[in-house]
Short mmCIF file of C-alpha atoms in Angstrom, two decimals:
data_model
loop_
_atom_site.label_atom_id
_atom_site.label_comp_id
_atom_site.label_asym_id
_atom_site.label_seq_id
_atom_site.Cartn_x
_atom_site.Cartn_y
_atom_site.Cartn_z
CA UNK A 1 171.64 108.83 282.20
CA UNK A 2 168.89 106.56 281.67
CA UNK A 3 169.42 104.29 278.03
CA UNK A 4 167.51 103.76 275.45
CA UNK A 5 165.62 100.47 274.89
CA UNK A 6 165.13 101.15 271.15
CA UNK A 7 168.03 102.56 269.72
CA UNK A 8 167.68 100.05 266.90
CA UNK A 9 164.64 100.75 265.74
CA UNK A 10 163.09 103.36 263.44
CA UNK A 11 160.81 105.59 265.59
CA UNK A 12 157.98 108.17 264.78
CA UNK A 13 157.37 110.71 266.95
CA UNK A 14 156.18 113.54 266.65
CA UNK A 15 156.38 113.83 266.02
CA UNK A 16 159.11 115.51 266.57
CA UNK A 17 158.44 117.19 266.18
CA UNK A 18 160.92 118.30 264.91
CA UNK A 19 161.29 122.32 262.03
CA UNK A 20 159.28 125.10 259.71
CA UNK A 21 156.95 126.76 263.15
CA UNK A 22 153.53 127.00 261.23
CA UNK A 23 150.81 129.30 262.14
CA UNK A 24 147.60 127.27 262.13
CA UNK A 25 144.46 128.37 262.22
CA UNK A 26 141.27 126.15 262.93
CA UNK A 27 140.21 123.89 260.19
CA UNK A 28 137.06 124.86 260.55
CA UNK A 29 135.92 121.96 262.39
CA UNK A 30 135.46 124.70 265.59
CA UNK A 31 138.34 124.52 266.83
CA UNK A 32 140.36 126.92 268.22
CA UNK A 33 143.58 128.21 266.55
CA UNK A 34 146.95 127.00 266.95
CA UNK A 35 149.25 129.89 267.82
CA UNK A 36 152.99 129.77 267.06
CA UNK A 37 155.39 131.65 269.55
CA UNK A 38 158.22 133.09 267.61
CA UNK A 39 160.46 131.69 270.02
CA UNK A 40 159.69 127.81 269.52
CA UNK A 41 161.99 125.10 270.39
CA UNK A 42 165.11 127.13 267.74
CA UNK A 43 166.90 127.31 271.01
CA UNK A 44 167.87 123.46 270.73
CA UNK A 45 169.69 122.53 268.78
CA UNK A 46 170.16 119.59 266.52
CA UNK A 47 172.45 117.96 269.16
CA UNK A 48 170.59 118.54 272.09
CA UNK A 49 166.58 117.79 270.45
CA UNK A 50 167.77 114.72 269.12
CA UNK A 51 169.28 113.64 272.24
CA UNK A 52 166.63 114.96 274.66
CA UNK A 53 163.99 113.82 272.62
CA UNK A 54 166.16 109.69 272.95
CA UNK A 55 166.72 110.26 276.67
CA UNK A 56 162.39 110.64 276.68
CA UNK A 57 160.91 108.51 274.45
CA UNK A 58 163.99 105.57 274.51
CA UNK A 59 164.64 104.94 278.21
CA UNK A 60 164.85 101.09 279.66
CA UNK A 61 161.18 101.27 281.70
CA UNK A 62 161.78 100.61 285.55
CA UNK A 63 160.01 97.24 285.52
CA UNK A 64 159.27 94.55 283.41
CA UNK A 65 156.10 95.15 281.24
CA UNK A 66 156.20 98.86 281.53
CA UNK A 67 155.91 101.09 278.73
CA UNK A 68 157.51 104.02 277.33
CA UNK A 69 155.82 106.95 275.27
CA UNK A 70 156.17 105.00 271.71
CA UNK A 71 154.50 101.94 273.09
CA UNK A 72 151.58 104.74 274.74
CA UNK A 73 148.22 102.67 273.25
CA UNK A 74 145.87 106.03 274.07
CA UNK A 75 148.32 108.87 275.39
CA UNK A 76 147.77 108.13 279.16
CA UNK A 77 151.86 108.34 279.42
CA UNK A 78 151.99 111.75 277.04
CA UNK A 79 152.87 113.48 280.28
CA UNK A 80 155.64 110.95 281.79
CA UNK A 81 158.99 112.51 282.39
CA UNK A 82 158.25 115.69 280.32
CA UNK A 83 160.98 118.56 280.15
CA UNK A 84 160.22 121.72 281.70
CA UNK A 85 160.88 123.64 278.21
CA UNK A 86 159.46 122.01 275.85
CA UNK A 87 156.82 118.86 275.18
CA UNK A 88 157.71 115.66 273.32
CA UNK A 89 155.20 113.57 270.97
CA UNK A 90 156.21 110.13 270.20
CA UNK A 91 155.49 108.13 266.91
CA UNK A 92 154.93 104.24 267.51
CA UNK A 93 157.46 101.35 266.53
CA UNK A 94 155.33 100.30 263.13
CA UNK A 95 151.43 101.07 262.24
CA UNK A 96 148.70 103.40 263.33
CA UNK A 97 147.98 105.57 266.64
CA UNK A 98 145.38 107.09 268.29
CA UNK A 99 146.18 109.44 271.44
CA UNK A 100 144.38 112.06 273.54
CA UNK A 101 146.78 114.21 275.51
CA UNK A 102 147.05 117.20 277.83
CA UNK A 103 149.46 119.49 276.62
CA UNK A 104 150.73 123.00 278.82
CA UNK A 105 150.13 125.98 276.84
CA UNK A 106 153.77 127.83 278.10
CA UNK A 107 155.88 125.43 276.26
CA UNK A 108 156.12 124.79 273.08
CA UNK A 109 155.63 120.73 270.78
CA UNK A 110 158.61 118.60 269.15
CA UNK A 111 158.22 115.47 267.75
CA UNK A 112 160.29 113.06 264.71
CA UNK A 113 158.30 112.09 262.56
CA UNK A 114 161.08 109.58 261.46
CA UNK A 115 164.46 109.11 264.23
CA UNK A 116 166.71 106.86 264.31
CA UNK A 117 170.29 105.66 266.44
CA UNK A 118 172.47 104.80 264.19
CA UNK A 119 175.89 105.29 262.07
CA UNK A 120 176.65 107.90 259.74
CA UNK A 121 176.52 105.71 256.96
CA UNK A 122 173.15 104.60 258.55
CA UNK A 123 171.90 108.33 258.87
CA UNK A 124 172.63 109.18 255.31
CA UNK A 125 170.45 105.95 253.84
CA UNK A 126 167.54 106.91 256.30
CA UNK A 127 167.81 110.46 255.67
CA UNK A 128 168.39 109.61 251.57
CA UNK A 129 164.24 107.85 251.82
CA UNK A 130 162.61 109.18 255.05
CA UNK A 131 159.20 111.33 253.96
CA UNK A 132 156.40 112.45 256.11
CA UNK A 133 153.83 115.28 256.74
CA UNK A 134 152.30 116.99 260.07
CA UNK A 135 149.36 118.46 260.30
CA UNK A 136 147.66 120.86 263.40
CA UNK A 137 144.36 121.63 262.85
CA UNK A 138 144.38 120.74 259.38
CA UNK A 139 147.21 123.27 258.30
CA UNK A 140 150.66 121.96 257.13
CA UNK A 141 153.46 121.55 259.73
CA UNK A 142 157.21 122.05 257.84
CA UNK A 143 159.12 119.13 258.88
CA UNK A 144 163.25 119.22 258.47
CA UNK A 145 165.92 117.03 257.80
CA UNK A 146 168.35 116.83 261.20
CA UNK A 147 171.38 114.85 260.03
CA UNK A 148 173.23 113.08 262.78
CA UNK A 149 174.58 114.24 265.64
CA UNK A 150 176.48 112.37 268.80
CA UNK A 151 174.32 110.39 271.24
CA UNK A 152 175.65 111.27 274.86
CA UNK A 153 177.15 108.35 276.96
CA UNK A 154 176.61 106.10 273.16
CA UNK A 155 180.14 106.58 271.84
CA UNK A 156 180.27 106.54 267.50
CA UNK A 157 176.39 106.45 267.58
CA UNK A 158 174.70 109.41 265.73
CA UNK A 159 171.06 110.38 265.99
CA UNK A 160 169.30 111.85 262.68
CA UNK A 161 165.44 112.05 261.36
CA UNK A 162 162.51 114.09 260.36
CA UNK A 163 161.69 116.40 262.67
CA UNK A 164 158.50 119.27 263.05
CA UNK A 165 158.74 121.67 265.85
CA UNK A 166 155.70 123.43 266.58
CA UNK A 167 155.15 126.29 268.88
CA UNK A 168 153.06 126.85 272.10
CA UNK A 169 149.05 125.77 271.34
CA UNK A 170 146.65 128.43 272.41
CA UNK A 171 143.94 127.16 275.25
CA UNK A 172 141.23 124.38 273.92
CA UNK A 173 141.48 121.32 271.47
CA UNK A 174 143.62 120.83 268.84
CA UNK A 175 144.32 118.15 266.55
CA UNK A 176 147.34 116.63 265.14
CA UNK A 177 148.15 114.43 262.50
CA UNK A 178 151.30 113.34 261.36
CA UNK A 179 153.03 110.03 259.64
CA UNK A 180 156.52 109.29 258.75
CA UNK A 181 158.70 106.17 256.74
CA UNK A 182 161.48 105.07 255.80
CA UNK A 183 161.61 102.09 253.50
CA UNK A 184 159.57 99.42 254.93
CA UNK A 185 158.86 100.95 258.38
CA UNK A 186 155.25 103.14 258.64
CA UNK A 187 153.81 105.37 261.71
CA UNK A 188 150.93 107.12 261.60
CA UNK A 189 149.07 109.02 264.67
CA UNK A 190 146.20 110.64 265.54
CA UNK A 191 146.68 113.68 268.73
CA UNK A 192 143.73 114.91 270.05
CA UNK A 193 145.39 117.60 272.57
CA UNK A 194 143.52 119.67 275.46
CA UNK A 195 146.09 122.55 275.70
CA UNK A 196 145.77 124.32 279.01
CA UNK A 197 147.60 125.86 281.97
CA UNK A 198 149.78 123.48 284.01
#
């Protein structure tokens, strides 16, 4: 398994990312609506999101000065290392984000808006303050609480945060917004996503 570089830092994601499916329609801006599949990411579970989700957005880059998706300045690493069942959003380390991102229509999003590595002890204080909103195309994403579960091949480490999952985007442009904290840590990012065929 590939490790994390960040396990000690609060991340946002997507967001995930990850978990009230919404359906959205356009926000009247022209876009097209967001559909929700009834069958969006519910298949993972706590355990494995949170851990898939780690493996993605936390692993050590292959050489010096790469980046990984939280450090992405513009989305041009959205698609790095995706799964083949669902796509991951990242958050940033601290601050503001703007991305623009091809996204598969067959699969559906996750994202934290809030994650963290951690203890138990440390999972209950982050999960005791952690807030944050999502929305797609200007309607309301329901983010949920995932309290910690094991980190594989990080024995006594627990992974817990906010989480939205969203379901599979129809074909066009949507947008995303979504921000997360946790005492003194802030993300915040803008998605503009193309959703197509692979």
């Amino acid at each position: 398994m590939r490790w994390m570089r960040s396990a000690a830092f609060l991340l946002g994601a997507g967001a995930v990312l990850l978990t009230g499916a919404c359906s959205s329609s356009g926000g009247g801006d022209g876009a097209p609506d967001a559909t929700v599949s009834p069958s969006t990411p519910a298949e993972l579970s706590g355990t494995e999101l949170q851990n898939r989700w780690w493996e993605w957005a936390g692993v050590e880059p292959l050489h010096v000065g790469d980046m990984g998706p939280v450090d992405d300045p513009d989305g041009r690493l959205c698609d790095r290392d995706q799964p083949a069942d669902v796509w991951f959003l990242a958050g940033t380390h601290d601050g503001p984000a703007k991305r623009a991102c091809r996204v598969p229509t067959d699969v559906p999003i996750a994202f934290p808006l809030v994650s963290r590595i951690t203890s138990q002890g440390g999972c209950d204080d982050l999960l005791a303050v952690a807030k944050g909103s999502a929305t797609l195309d200007g309607r309301a994403l329901e983010p949920v609480r995932l309290k910690g579960t094991p980190v594989t091949g990080v024995p006594g480490s627990l992974a817990c945060g906010l989480w939205v999952r969203a379901g599979r985007l129809s074909s066009g442009t949507h947008f995303l917004h979504f921000e997360g904290s946790a005492g003194s840590f802030s993300t915040a990012v803008d998605y503009r996503l193309t959703a197509g065929a692979r």
